[in-house]
XYZ file of N, CA, C and O in Angstrom:
516
model
N -19.134 -0.635 30.165
C -17.866 -1.053 29.588
C -18.136 -2.131 28.531
O -18.917 -3.045 28.749
N -17.459 -2.007 27.412
C -17.644 -2.957 26.321
C -16.635 -4.096 26.404
O -15.612 -3.998 27.063
N -16.951 -5.155 25.703
C -16.080 -6.315 25.599
C -15.392 -6.258 24.237
O -15.816 -5.516 23.349
N -14.346 -7.055 24.072
C -13.576 -7.007 22.826
C -13.380 -8.384 22.235
O -12.985 -9.314 22.939
N -13.665 -8.486 20.954
C -13.297 -9.657 20.154
C -12.098 -9.214 19.327
O -12.137 -8.167 18.681
N -11.035 -10.007 19.353
C -9.799 -9.594 18.689
C -9.327 -10.667 17.709
O -9.237 -11.834 18.062
N -9.042 -10.251 16.490
C -8.380 -11.081 15.476
C -6.990 -10.498 15.278
O -6.856 -9.300 15.016
N -5.984 -11.321 15.380
C -4.607 -10.834 15.264
C -3.874 -11.609 14.175
O -3.907 -12.833 14.153
N -3.243 -10.875 13.279
C -2.383 -11.500 12.280
C -3.098 -12.144 11.111
O -2.599 -13.111 10.538
N -4.261 -11.605 10.720
C -4.949 -12.128 9.535
C -4.120 -11.739 8.315
O -3.839 -10.558 8.098
N -3.721 -12.729 7.523
C -2.803 -12.495 6.416
C -3.453 -12.808 5.067
O -4.168 -13.790 4.931
N -3.106 -11.962 4.095
C -3.534 -12.219 2.718
C -2.646 -11.400 1.788
O -1.977 -10.454 2.208
N -2.668 -11.771 0.530
C -1.866 -11.079 -0.474
C -2.744 -10.051 -1.177
O -3.851 -10.344 -1.623
N -2.218 -8.844 -1.262
C -2.927 -7.766 -1.938
C -2.004 -7.027 -2.875
O -0.787 -7.244 -2.874
N -2.573 -6.150 -3.663
C -1.817 -5.388 -4.660
C -1.957 -3.889 -4.400
O -2.124 -3.104 -5.334
N -1.857 -3.506 -3.143
C -2.039 -2.115 -2.745
C -0.703 -1.389 -2.724
O 0.324 -1.963 -2.377
N -0.738 -0.112 -3.061
C 0.461 0.703 -3.025
C 0.473 1.700 -4.168
O -0.308 1.593 -5.112
N 1.382 2.642 -4.078
C 1.447 3.698 -5.095
C 2.420 3.379 -6.223
O 2.377 4.032 -7.260
N 3.256 2.370 -6.033
C 4.253 2.045 -7.055
C 3.767 0.928 -7.971
O 3.059 0.006 -7.541
N 4.170 1.000 -9.232
C 3.758 0.012 -10.226
C 4.120 -1.411 -9.805
O 3.329 -2.337 -9.991
N 5.301 -1.593 -9.241
C 5.737 -2.936 -8.826
C 4.832 -3.504 -7.734
O 4.549 -4.698 -7.715
N 4.370 -2.653 -6.826
C 3.462 -3.119 -5.768
C 2.144 -3.601 -6.369
O 1.589 -4.617 -5.937
N 1.678 -2.887 -7.356
C 0.422 -3.258 -8.004
C 0.589 -4.533 -8.824
O -0.277 -5.391 -8.845
N 1.704 -4.661 -9.501
C 1.935 -5.815 -10.378
C 2.270 -7.078 -9.584
O 1.703 -8.142 -9.825
N 3.191 -6.963 -8.645
C 3.699 -8.135 -7.929
C 2.882 -8.487 -6.700
O 2.843 -9.643 -6.290
N 2.281 -7.508 -6.071
C 1.561 -7.739 -4.828
C 2.519 -7.990 -3.678
O 3.730 -8.090 -3.852
N 1.948 -8.064 -2.483
C 2.716 -8.351 -1.285
C 1.767 -8.782 -0.185
O 0.547 -8.649 -0.312
N 2.330 -9.317 0.882
C 1.508 -9.767 1.999
C 1.139 -8.591 2.890
O 1.971 -7.726 3.171
N -0.109 -8.598 3.329
C -0.606 -7.633 4.295
C -1.084 -8.418 5.508
O -1.586 -9.535 5.381
N -0.922 -7.825 6.668
C -1.333 -8.446 7.923
C -2.273 -7.471 8.621
O -1.963 -6.273 8.729
N -3.405 -7.979 9.091
C -4.410 -7.114 9.695
C -4.772 -7.620 11.085
O -4.975 -8.821 11.292
N -4.856 -6.672 12.010
C -5.363 -6.931 13.359
C -6.671 -6.165 13.499
O -6.751 -4.991 13.104
N -7.679 -6.819 14.050
C -8.983 -6.185 14.225
C -9.444 -6.409 15.660
O -9.437 -7.544 16.145
N -9.840 -5.329 16.300
C -10.504 -5.417 17.605
C -11.919 -4.894 17.405
O -12.121 -3.828 16.810
N -12.888 -5.665 17.871
C -14.290 -5.288 17.722
C -14.892 -5.138 19.109
O -14.871 -6.087 19.905
N -15.407 -3.962 19.396
C -16.095 -3.752 20.658
C -17.528 -4.241 20.534
O -18.233 -3.889 19.588
N -17.919 -5.070 21.481
C -19.273 -5.611 21.549
C -19.723 -5.587 23.003
O -18.910 -5.434 23.910
N -20.994 -5.762 23.209
C -21.508 -6.062 24.543
C -21.844 -7.543 24.502
O -22.853 -7.946 23.923
N -20.984 -8.363 25.051
C -21.096 -9.819 24.927
C -22.084 -10.445 25.905
O -22.323 -11.648 25.855
N -22.693 -9.665 26.766
C -23.563 -10.244 27.800
C -24.740 -11.031 27.224
O -25.003 -12.143 27.664
N -25.421 -10.476 26.236
C -26.585 -11.164 25.676
C -26.172 -12.460 24.990
O -26.821 -13.495 25.158
N -25.088 -12.417 24.223
C -24.603 -13.622 23.550
C -24.177 -14.668 24.570
O -24.487 -15.856 24.428
N -23.459 -14.236 25.590
C -22.962 -15.173 26.594
C -24.097 -15.793 27.406
O -24.099 -17.004 27.647
N -25.064 -14.983 27.813
C -26.138 -15.520 28.651
C -27.034 -16.483 27.883
O -27.548 -17.452 28.444
N -27.202 -16.237 26.574
C -28.030 -17.120 25.749
C -27.198 -18.165 25.021
O -27.759 -19.044 24.375
N -25.872 -18.069 25.122
C -24.964 -18.943 24.384
C -25.356 -18.962 22.905
O -25.485 -20.009 22.284
N -25.503 -17.734 22.333
C -26.077 -17.557 20.998
C -25.121 -16.782 20.095
O -24.887 -15.585 20.300
N -24.580 -17.455 19.102
C -23.639 -16.853 18.154
C -24.252 -15.677 17.407
O -23.556 -14.718 17.057
N -25.559 -15.707 17.172
C -26.215 -14.632 16.431
C -26.232 -13.309 17.191
O -26.551 -12.270 16.613
N -25.890 -13.318 18.468
C -25.905 -12.097 19.277
C -24.512 -11.488 19.452
O -24.330 -10.600 20.278
N -23.567 -11.977 18.686
C -22.208 -11.456 18.755
C -21.656 -11.354 17.341
O -22.404 -11.443 16.367
N -20.362 -11.170 17.207
C -19.712 -11.129 15.897
C -19.021 -12.474 15.678
O -18.200 -12.884 16.491
N -19.375 -13.143 14.625
C -18.781 -14.446 14.275
C -17.374 -14.171 13.748
O -17.195 -13.695 12.625
N -16.368 -14.462 14.543
C -14.999 -14.098 14.161
C -14.486 -14.881 12.969
O -13.615 -14.407 12.242
N -14.998 -16.074 12.717
C -14.605 -16.819 11.519
C -15.088 -16.133 10.256
O -14.336 -15.998 9.273
N -16.327 -15.682 10.274
C -16.880 -14.939 9.137
C -16.121 -13.627 8.964
O -15.753 -13.244 7.848
N -15.864 -12.941 10.067
C -15.143 -11.675 9.995
C -13.750 -11.861 9.396
O -13.315 -11.066 8.556
N -13.048 -12.906 9.792
C -11.708 -13.166 9.243
C -11.771 -13.347 7.726
O -10.933 -12.810 6.991
N -12.778 -14.068 7.249
C -12.937 -14.260 5.813
C -13.235 -12.931 5.113
O -12.738 -12.673 4.005
N -14.010 -12.078 5.746
C -14.324 -10.772 5.166
C -13.083 -9.881 5.107
O -12.894 -9.144 4.136
N -12.245 -9.945 6.121
C -11.005 -9.166 6.124
C -10.114 -9.604 4.962
O -9.584 -8.778 4.220
N -9.962 -10.915 4.789
C -9.157 -11.430 3.678
C -9.736 -10.960 2.346
O -8.996 -10.532 1.452
N -11.042 -11.004 2.198
C -11.669 -10.557 0.953
C -11.367 -9.084 0.680
O -11.123 -8.697 -0.480
N -11.345 -8.260 1.719
C -11.032 -6.842 1.534
C -9.576 -6.642 1.125
O -9.271 -5.787 0.301
N -8.674 -7.419 1.702
C -7.260 -7.320 1.325
C -7.078 -7.730 -0.133
O -6.325 -7.092 -0.880
N -7.777 -8.762 -0.555
C -7.585 -9.333 -1.889
C -8.334 -8.593 -2.993
O -8.025 -8.781 -4.162
N -9.289 -7.751 -2.656
C -10.075 -7.089 -3.702
C -9.314 -5.938 -4.338
O -8.123 -5.790 -4.131
N -10.000 -5.125 -5.095
C -9.367 -4.100 -5.924
C -8.357 -3.255 -5.148
O -8.594 -2.871 -4.013
N -7.227 -2.972 -5.801
C -6.132 -2.260 -5.151
C -6.466 -0.806 -4.823
O -7.241 -0.147 -5.526
N -5.843 -0.331 -3.760
C -5.892 1.078 -3.380
C -4.453 1.553 -3.182
O -3.542 0.745 -3.015
N -4.256 2.853 -3.198
C -2.911 3.395 -3.014
C -2.447 3.295 -1.556
O -1.296 2.989 -1.284
N -3.344 3.587 -0.630
C -2.958 3.765 0.769
C -3.470 2.657 1.676
O -4.615 2.202 1.528
N -2.651 2.286 2.653
C -3.132 1.318 3.644
C -4.188 1.967 4.539
O -5.013 1.266 5.112
N -4.213 3.295 4.602
C -5.283 3.985 5.315
C -6.639 3.680 4.679
O -7.635 3.469 5.374
N -6.664 3.659 3.359
C -7.900 3.356 2.635
C -8.323 1.914 2.881
O -9.508 1.625 3.103
N -7.371 1.006 2.871
C -7.665 -0.391 3.159
C -8.212 -0.541 4.568
O -9.197 -1.264 4.796
N -7.632 0.146 5.532
C -8.119 0.091 6.912
C -9.554 0.604 7.003
O -10.393 0.014 7.699
N -9.855 1.668 6.291
C -11.223 2.208 6.277
C -12.209 1.196 5.714
O -13.312 1.013 6.245
N -11.833 0.526 4.627
C -12.718 -0.481 4.032
C -12.985 -1.615 5.015
O -14.118 -2.094 5.132
N -11.941 -2.051 5.697
C -12.109 -3.144 6.657
C -12.981 -2.698 7.819
O -13.885 -3.431 8.256
N -12.761 -1.494 8.324
C -13.586 -0.983 9.430
C -15.055 -0.917 9.031
O -15.937 -1.262 9.828
N -15.325 -0.501 7.815
C -16.708 -0.426 7.341
C -17.364 -1.804 7.341
O -18.533 -1.947 7.711
N -16.619 -2.831 6.946
C -17.144 -4.193 6.953
C -17.422 -4.650 8.387
O -18.462 -5.246 8.669
N -16.502 -4.370 9.292
C -16.702 -4.760 10.697
C -17.999 -4.167 11.222
O -18.794 -4.847 11.883
N -18.242 -2.898 10.919
C -19.403 -2.213 11.470
C -20.721 -2.626 10.833
O -21.781 -2.207 11.294
N -20.680 -3.473 9.805
C -21.933 -4.027 9.276
C -22.475 -5.124 10.173
O -23.647 -5.487 10.048
N -21.646 -5.659 11.054
C -22.100 -6.688 11.993
C -22.932 -6.015 13.081
O -22.482 -5.053 13.717
N -24.138 -6.510 13.289
C -25.078 -5.876 14.202
C -24.565 -5.682 15.616
O -24.907 -4.703 16.276
N -23.757 -6.585 16.108
C -23.273 -6.495 17.487
C -22.063 -5.570 17.630
O -21.676 -5.227 18.747
N -21.467 -5.145 16.530
C -20.265 -4.302 16.589
C -20.634 -2.889 17.002
O -21.455 -2.235 16.363
N -20.012 -2.415 18.052
C -20.214 -1.053 18.541
C -19.132 -0.139 17.979
O -19.399 0.983 17.572
N -17.915 -0.637 17.960
C -16.771 0.119 17.458
C -15.701 -0.872 17.036
O -15.762 -2.057 17.384
N -14.721 -0.372 16.297
C -13.631 -1.243 15.869
C -12.328 -0.467 15.807
O -12.323 0.749 15.581
N -11.261 -1.191 16.031
C -9.917 -0.673 15.791
C -9.265 -1.624 14.808
O -9.239 -2.832 15.039
N -8.778 -1.074 13.706
C -8.179 -1.867 12.640
C -6.748 -1.401 12.435
O -6.502 -0.209 12.259
N -5.820 -2.355 12.443
C -4.423 -2.064 12.127
C -4.047 -2.852 10.885
O -4.221 -4.070 10.847
N -3.554 -2.153 9.879
C -3.064 -2.786 8.656
C -1.542 -2.672 8.669
O -0.998 -1.568 8.739
N -0.887 -3.816 8.607
C 0.569 -3.890 8.565
C 1.008 -4.155 7.131
O 0.408 -4.969 6.436
N 2.074 -3.482 6.730
C 2.663 -3.674 5.398
C 4.152 -3.966 5.588
O 5.009 -3.108 5.389
N 4.472 -5.204 5.992
C 5.853 -5.518 6.363
C 6.840 -5.542 5.207
O 8.050 -5.537 5.437
N 6.347 -5.547 3.982
C 7.235 -5.549 2.815
C 7.166 -4.224 2.056
O 7.449 -4.166 0.862
N 6.819 -3.161 2.771
C 6.712 -1.847 2.131
C 8.045 -1.467 1.475
O 9.112 -1.815 1.980
N 7.977 -0.755 0.350
C 9.200 -0.382 -0.370
C 9.901 0.802 0.298
O 9.780 1.946 -0.130
N 10.623 0.493 1.365
C 11.367 1.500 2.113
C 12.852 1.178 1.951
O 13.237 0.013 1.996
N 13.658 2.205 1.805
C 15.070 1.994 1.480
C 15.970 1.778 2.689
O 17.178 1.593 2.524
N 15.426 1.797 3.889
C 16.228 1.569 5.096
C 15.689 0.333 5.814
O 14.529 -0.055 5.624
N 16.508 -0.321 6.642
C 16.022 -1.494 7.378
C 14.846 -1.121 8.296
O 14.871 -0.073 8.948
N 13.824 -1.964 8.322
C 12.665 -1.745 9.194
C 11.985 -3.076 9.436
O 12.168 -4.030 8.693
N 11.191 -3.138 10.477
C 10.445 -4.351 10.799
C 9.027 -4.325 10.250
O 8.505 -5.342 9.820
N 8.384 -3.163 10.274
C 6.978 -3.107 9.909
C 6.578 -1.661 9.665
O 7.178 -0.739 10.219
N 5.574 -1.496 8.845
C 4.880 -0.228 8.677
C 3.416 -0.547 8.906
O 2.905 -1.546 8.387
N 2.737 0.274 9.690
C 1.320 0.001 9.925
C 0.565 1.300 10.125
O 1.147 2.345 10.431
N -0.729 1.211 9.938
C -1.630 2.306 10.269
C -2.759 1.707 11.096
O -3.215 0.588 10.829
N -3.175 2.434 12.120
C -4.271 1.997 12.981
C -5.346 3.063 12.979
O -5.050 4.252 13.153
N -6.591 2.630 12.758
C -7.725 3.550 12.817
C -8.748 3.004 13.804
O -8.799 1.803 14.058
N -9.551 3.886 14.356
C -10.655 3.492 15.233
C -11.917 4.145 14.693
O -11.931 5.347 14.412
N -12.951 3.344 14.524
C -14.222 3.842 14.023
C -15.355 3.301 14.895
O -15.272 2.183 15.401
N -16.403 4.095 15.033
C -17.564 3.674 15.811
C -18.786 3.618 14.904
O -18.842 4.285 13.875
N -19.741 2.835 15.332
C -20.996 2.743 14.588
C -21.657 4.120 14.514
O -22.166 4.523 13.480
N -21.633 4.868 15.606
C -22.270 6.182 15.641
C -21.622 7.120 14.624
O -22.306 7.818 13.878
N -20.284 7.124 14.567
C -19.585 8.011 13.633
C -19.825 7.575 12.191
O -19.786 8.396 11.283
N -20.070 6.282 11.997
C -20.319 5.771 10.640
C -21.765 6.009 10.224
O -22.141 5.699 9.106
N -22.574 6.522 11.151
C -23.978 6.801 10.838
C -24.818 5.558 10.703
O -25.830 5.557 10.037
N -24.397 4.472 11.360
C -25.142 3.230 11.263
C -26.123 3.112 12.422
O -25.836 3.552 13.537
N -27.276 2.510 12.181
C -28.262 2.347 13.245
C -27.776 1.389 14.321
O -26.910 0.562 14.093
N -28.354 1.534 15.488
C -28.053 0.610 16.588
C -26.904 1.077 17.439
O -26.457 0.365 18.328
N -26.430 2.298 17.227
C -25.298 2.783 17.995
C -25.798 3.562 19.203
O -26.754 4.308 19.123
N -25.107 3.372 20.300
C -25.409 4.178 21.477
C -24.165 4.918 21.939
O -24.128 5.453 23.022
N -23.127 4.922 21.088
C -21.912 5.642 21.456
C -21.751 6.881 20.617
O -22.307 7.015 19.574
């Protein structure tokens, strides 16, 4: 059984979307990331290098939100998942991208997409899943 490191509500401004106004004006995006790790080695050695540094990961998520625009939040979620899986201790990740200011003509609270990716499916070394 794996352990989970979770970041909830990472916020940044991005210019993603299919409409010109979304690209020009930008909007806030909120991202939740769950990273599956085996925390036993890190915990027993009390060693940050044997796990995923969540502060660094949060900064990387913000950088992905702020970088070049994409049309779909699915694409943004894929980019973030790819970054998560570059961390050696990451076995798998679940990424949810929320777009609470999406241009929808009816009242709503949130729009989001959630993806799950594994190191094995990404073809990265060190996977046993």
